[in-house]
mmCIF file of C-alpha atoms in Angstrom:
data_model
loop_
_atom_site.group_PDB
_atom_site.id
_atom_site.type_symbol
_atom_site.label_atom_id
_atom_site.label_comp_id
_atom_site.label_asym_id
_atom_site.label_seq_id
_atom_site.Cartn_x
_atom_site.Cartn_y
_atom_site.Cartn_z
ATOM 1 C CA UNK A 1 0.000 0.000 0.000
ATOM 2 C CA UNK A 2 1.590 3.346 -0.887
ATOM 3 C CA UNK A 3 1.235 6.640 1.609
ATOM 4 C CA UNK A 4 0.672 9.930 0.452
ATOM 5 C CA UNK A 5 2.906 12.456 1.830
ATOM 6 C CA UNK A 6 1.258 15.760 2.203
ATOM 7 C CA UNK A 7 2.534 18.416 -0.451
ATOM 8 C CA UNK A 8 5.894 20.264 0.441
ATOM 9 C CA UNK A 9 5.587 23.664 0.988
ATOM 10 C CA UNK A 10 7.090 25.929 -2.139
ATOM 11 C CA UNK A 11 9.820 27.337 -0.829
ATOM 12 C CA UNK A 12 10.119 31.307 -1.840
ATOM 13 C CA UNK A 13 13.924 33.352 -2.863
ATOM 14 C CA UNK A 14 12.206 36.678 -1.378
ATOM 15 C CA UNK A 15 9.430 35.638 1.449
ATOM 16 C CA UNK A 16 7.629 33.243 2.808
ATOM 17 C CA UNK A 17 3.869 31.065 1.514
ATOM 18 C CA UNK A 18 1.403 31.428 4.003
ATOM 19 C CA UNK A 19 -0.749 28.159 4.382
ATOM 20 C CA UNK A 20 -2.977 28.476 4.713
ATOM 21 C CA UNK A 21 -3.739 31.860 3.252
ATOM 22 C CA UNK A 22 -4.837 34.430 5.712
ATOM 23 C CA UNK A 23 -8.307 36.254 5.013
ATOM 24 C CA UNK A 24 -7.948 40.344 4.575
ATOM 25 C CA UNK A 25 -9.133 42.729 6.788
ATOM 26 C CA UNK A 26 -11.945 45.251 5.002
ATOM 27 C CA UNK A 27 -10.107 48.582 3.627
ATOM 28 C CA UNK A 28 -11.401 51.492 1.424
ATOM 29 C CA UNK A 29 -9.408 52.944 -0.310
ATOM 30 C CA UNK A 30 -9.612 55.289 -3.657
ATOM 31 C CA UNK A 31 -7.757 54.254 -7.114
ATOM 32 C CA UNK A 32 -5.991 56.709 -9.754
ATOM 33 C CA UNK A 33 -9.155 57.026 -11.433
ATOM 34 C CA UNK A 34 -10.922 58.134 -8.254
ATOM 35 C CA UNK A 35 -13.132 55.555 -8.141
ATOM 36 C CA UNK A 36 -13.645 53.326 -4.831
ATOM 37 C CA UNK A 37 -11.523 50.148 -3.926
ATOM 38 C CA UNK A 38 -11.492 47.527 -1.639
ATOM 39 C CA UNK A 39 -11.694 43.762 -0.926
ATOM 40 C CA UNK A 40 -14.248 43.048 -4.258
ATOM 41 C CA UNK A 41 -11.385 44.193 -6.499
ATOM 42 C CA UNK A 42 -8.908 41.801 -5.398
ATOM 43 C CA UNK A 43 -11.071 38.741 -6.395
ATOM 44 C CA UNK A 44 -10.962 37.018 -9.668
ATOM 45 C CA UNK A 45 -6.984 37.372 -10.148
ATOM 46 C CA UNK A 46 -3.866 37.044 -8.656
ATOM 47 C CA UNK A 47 -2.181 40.715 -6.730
ATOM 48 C CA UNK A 48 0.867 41.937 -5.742
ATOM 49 C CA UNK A 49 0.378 44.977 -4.230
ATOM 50 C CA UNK A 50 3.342 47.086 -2.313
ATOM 51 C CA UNK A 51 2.919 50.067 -0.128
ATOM 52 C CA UNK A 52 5.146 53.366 -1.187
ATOM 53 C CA UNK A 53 4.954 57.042 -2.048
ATOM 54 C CA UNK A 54 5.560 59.031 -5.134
ATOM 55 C CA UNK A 55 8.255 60.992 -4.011
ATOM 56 C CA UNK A 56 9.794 57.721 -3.269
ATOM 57 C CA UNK A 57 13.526 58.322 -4.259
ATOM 58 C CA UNK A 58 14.689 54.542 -4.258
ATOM 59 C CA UNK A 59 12.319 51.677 -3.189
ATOM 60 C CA UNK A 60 9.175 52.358 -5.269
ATOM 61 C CA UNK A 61 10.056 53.402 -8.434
ATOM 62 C CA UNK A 62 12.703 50.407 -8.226
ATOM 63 C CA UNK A 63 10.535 47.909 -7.019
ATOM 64 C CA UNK A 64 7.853 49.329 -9.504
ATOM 65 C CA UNK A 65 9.987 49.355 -12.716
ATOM 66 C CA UNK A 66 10.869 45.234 -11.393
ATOM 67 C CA UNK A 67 7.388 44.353 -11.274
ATOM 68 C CA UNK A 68 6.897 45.785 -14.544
ATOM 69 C CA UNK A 69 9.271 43.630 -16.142
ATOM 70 C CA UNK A 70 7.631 40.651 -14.254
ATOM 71 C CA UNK A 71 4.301 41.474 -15.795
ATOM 72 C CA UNK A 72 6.060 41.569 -19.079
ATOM 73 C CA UNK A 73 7.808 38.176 -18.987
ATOM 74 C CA UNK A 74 4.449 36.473 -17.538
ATOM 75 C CA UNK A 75 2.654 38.470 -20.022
ATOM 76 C CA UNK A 76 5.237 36.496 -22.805
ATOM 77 C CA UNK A 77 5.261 32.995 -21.242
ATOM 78 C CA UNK A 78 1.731 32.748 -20.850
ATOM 79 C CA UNK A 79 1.887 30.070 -18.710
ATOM 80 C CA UNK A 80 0.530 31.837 -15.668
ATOM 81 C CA UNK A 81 -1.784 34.690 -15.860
ATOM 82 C CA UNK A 82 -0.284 38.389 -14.624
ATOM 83 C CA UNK A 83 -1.157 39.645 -11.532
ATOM 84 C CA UNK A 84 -2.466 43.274 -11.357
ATOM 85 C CA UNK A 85 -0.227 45.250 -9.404
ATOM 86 C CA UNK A 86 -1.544 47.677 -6.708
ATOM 87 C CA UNK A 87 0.833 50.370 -5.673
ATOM 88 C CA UNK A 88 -0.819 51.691 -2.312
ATOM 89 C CA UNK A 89 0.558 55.148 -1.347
ATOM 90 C CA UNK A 90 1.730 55.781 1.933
ATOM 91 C CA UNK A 91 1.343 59.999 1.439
ATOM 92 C CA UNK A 92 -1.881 60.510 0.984
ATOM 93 C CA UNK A 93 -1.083 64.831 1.000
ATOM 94 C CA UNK A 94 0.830 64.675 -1.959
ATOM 95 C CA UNK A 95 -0.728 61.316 -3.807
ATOM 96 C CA UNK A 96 -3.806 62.455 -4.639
ATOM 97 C CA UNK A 97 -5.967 59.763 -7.177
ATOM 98 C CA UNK A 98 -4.697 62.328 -10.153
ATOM 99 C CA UNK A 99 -1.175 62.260 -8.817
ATOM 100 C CA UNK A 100 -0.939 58.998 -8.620
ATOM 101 C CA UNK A 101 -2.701 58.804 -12.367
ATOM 102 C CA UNK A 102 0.292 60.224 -13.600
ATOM 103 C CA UNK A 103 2.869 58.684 -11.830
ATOM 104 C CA UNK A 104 2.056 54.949 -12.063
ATOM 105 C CA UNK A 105 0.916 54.315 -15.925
ATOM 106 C CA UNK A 106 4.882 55.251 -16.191
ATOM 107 C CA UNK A 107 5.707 51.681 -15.266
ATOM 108 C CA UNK A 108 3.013 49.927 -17.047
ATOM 109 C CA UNK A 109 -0.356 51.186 -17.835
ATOM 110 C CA UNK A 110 -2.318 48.517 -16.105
ATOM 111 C CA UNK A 111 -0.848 49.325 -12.664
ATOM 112 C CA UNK A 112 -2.962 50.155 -9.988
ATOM 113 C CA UNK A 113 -2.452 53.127 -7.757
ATOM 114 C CA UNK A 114 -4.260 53.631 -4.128
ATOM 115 C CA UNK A 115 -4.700 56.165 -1.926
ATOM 116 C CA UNK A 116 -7.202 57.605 0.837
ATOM 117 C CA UNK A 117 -8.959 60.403 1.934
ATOM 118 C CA UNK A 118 -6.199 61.450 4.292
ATOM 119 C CA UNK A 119 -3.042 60.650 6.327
ATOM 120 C CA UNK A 120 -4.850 59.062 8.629
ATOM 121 C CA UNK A 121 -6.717 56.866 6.861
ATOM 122 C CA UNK A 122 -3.769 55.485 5.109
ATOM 123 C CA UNK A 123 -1.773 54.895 7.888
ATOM 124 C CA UNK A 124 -4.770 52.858 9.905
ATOM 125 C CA UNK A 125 -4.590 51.042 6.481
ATOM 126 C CA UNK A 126 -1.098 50.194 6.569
ATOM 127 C CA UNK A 127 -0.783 49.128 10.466
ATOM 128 C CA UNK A 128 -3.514 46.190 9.830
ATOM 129 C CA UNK A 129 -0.969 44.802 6.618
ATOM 130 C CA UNK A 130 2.359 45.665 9.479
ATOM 131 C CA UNK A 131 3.531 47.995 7.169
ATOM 132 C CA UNK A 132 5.610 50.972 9.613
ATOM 133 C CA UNK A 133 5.071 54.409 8.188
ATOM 134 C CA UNK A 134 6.980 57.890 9.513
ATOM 135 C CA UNK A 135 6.943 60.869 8.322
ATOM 136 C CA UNK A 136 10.341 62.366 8.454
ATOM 137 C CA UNK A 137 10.631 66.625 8.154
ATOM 138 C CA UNK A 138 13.292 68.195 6.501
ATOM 139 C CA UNK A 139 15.288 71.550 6.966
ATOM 140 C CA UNK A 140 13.347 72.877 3.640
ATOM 141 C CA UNK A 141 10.235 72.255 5.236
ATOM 142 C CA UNK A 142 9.540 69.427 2.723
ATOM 143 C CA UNK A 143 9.028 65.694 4.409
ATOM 144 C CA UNK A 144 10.062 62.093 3.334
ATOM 145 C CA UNK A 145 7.970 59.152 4.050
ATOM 146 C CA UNK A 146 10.002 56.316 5.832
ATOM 147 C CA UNK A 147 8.270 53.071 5.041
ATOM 148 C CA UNK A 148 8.347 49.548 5.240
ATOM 149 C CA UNK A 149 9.291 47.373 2.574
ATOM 150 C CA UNK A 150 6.873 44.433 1.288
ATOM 151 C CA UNK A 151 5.212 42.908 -1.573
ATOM 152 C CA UNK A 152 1.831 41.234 -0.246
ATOM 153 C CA UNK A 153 0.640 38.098 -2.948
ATOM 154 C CA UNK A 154 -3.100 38.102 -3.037
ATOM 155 C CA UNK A 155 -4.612 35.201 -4.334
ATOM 156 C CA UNK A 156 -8.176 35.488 -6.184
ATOM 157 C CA UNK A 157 -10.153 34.841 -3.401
ATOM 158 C CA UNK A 158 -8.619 37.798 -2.034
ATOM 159 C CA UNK A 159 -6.914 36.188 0.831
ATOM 160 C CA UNK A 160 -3.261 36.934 1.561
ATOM 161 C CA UNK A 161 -1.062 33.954 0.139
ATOM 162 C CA UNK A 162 2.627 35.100 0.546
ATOM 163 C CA UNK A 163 4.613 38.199 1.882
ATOM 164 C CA UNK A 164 7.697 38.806 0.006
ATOM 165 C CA UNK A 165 10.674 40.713 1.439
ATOM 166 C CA UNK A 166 13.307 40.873 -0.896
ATOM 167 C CA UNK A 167 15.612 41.670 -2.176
ATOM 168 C CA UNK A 168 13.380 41.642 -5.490
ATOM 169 C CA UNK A 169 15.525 41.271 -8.734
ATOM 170 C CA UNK A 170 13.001 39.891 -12.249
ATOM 171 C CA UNK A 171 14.276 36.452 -11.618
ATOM 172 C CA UNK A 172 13.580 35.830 -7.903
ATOM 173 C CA UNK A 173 9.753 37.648 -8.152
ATOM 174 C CA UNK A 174 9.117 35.471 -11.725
ATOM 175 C CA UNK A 175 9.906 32.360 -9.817
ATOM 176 C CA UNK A 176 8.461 32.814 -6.828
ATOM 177 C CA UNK A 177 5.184 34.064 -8.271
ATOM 178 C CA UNK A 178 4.929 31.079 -10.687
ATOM 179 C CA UNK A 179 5.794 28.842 -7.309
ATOM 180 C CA UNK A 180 3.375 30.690 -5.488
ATOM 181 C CA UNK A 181 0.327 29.611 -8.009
ATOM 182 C CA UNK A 182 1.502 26.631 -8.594
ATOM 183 C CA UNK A 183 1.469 25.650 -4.797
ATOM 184 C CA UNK A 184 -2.066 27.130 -4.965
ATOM 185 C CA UNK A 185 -3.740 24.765 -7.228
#
């Protein structure tokens, strides 16, 4: 008689697989067309989404112009289906749905940007994914926006399925979002 071992876990270059996948607190939050978003919009596809700013001078528009060439390659193999990517600001002063409308297309035109009706909002937002947010002033008067650094994997019945960490490079996300579904089906 022959035993079957449960299924090893996929093991990730930049995070870790939750299993099982962890259900999402409710959020509202507004897109860069100004239109509402929340929980509904994550089902039905895979999403990555990542928390940053556009005044970002390193992180975000890295990790942004990354994911973009991840999209492209899945887009290419077609073996897996492209996730839509969510770029959730963490200044909601400056990011306003238009800003944000002008800013994100720049990476690829079917990114996502979020934001919310204020700073305080956002932040609440942020604390329920764990993502730390400080806002730093400067001499000039202007501010920067420390942040945590994360890509959440939502699955498309909108429950969390892995965090990733980094560091992201084409290669290690491209893998470990094709392990990711694959350890899903």
């Amino acid at each position: 008689m022959r035993f079957l071992s449960p299924k090893t876990p996929a093991v990730l270059a930049t995070g870790t697989l939750l299993a099982p996948a962890r259900p999402l607190a409710d959020f509202s939050l507004i897109d860069n067309q100004g239109r509402p978003f929340g929980p509904a919009n994550l089902r039905g596809h895979w999403s990555l989404m990542f928390f940053g700013y556009t005044q970002c001078p390193d992180f975000c528009p890295s990790t942004l112009t990354t994911l973009a060439a991840v999209e492209k390659q899945l887009r290419a193999a077609k073996a897996v289906a492209p996730p839509q990517v969510i770029f959730v600001s963490v200044d909601a002063k400056r990011d306003t749905p238009a800003q944000l409308n002008r800013y994100v297309p720049n990476f690829d035109p079917d990114f996502v940007g979020l934001t919310a009706a204020d700073q305080a909002g956002i932040e609440a937002i942020a604390r329920r994914w764990g993502i730390a947010v400080a806002i730093q002033s400067a001499a000039n008067g202007d501010y920067i926006v420390d942040h945590s650094e994360a890509i959440f994997v939502i699955d498309p019945d909108g429950n969390l399925a892995a965090i990733l960490t980094g560091p992201f490079t084409v290669d290690a996300l491209h893998s470990d979002f094709r392990r990711i579904v694959t350890a899903r089906l």
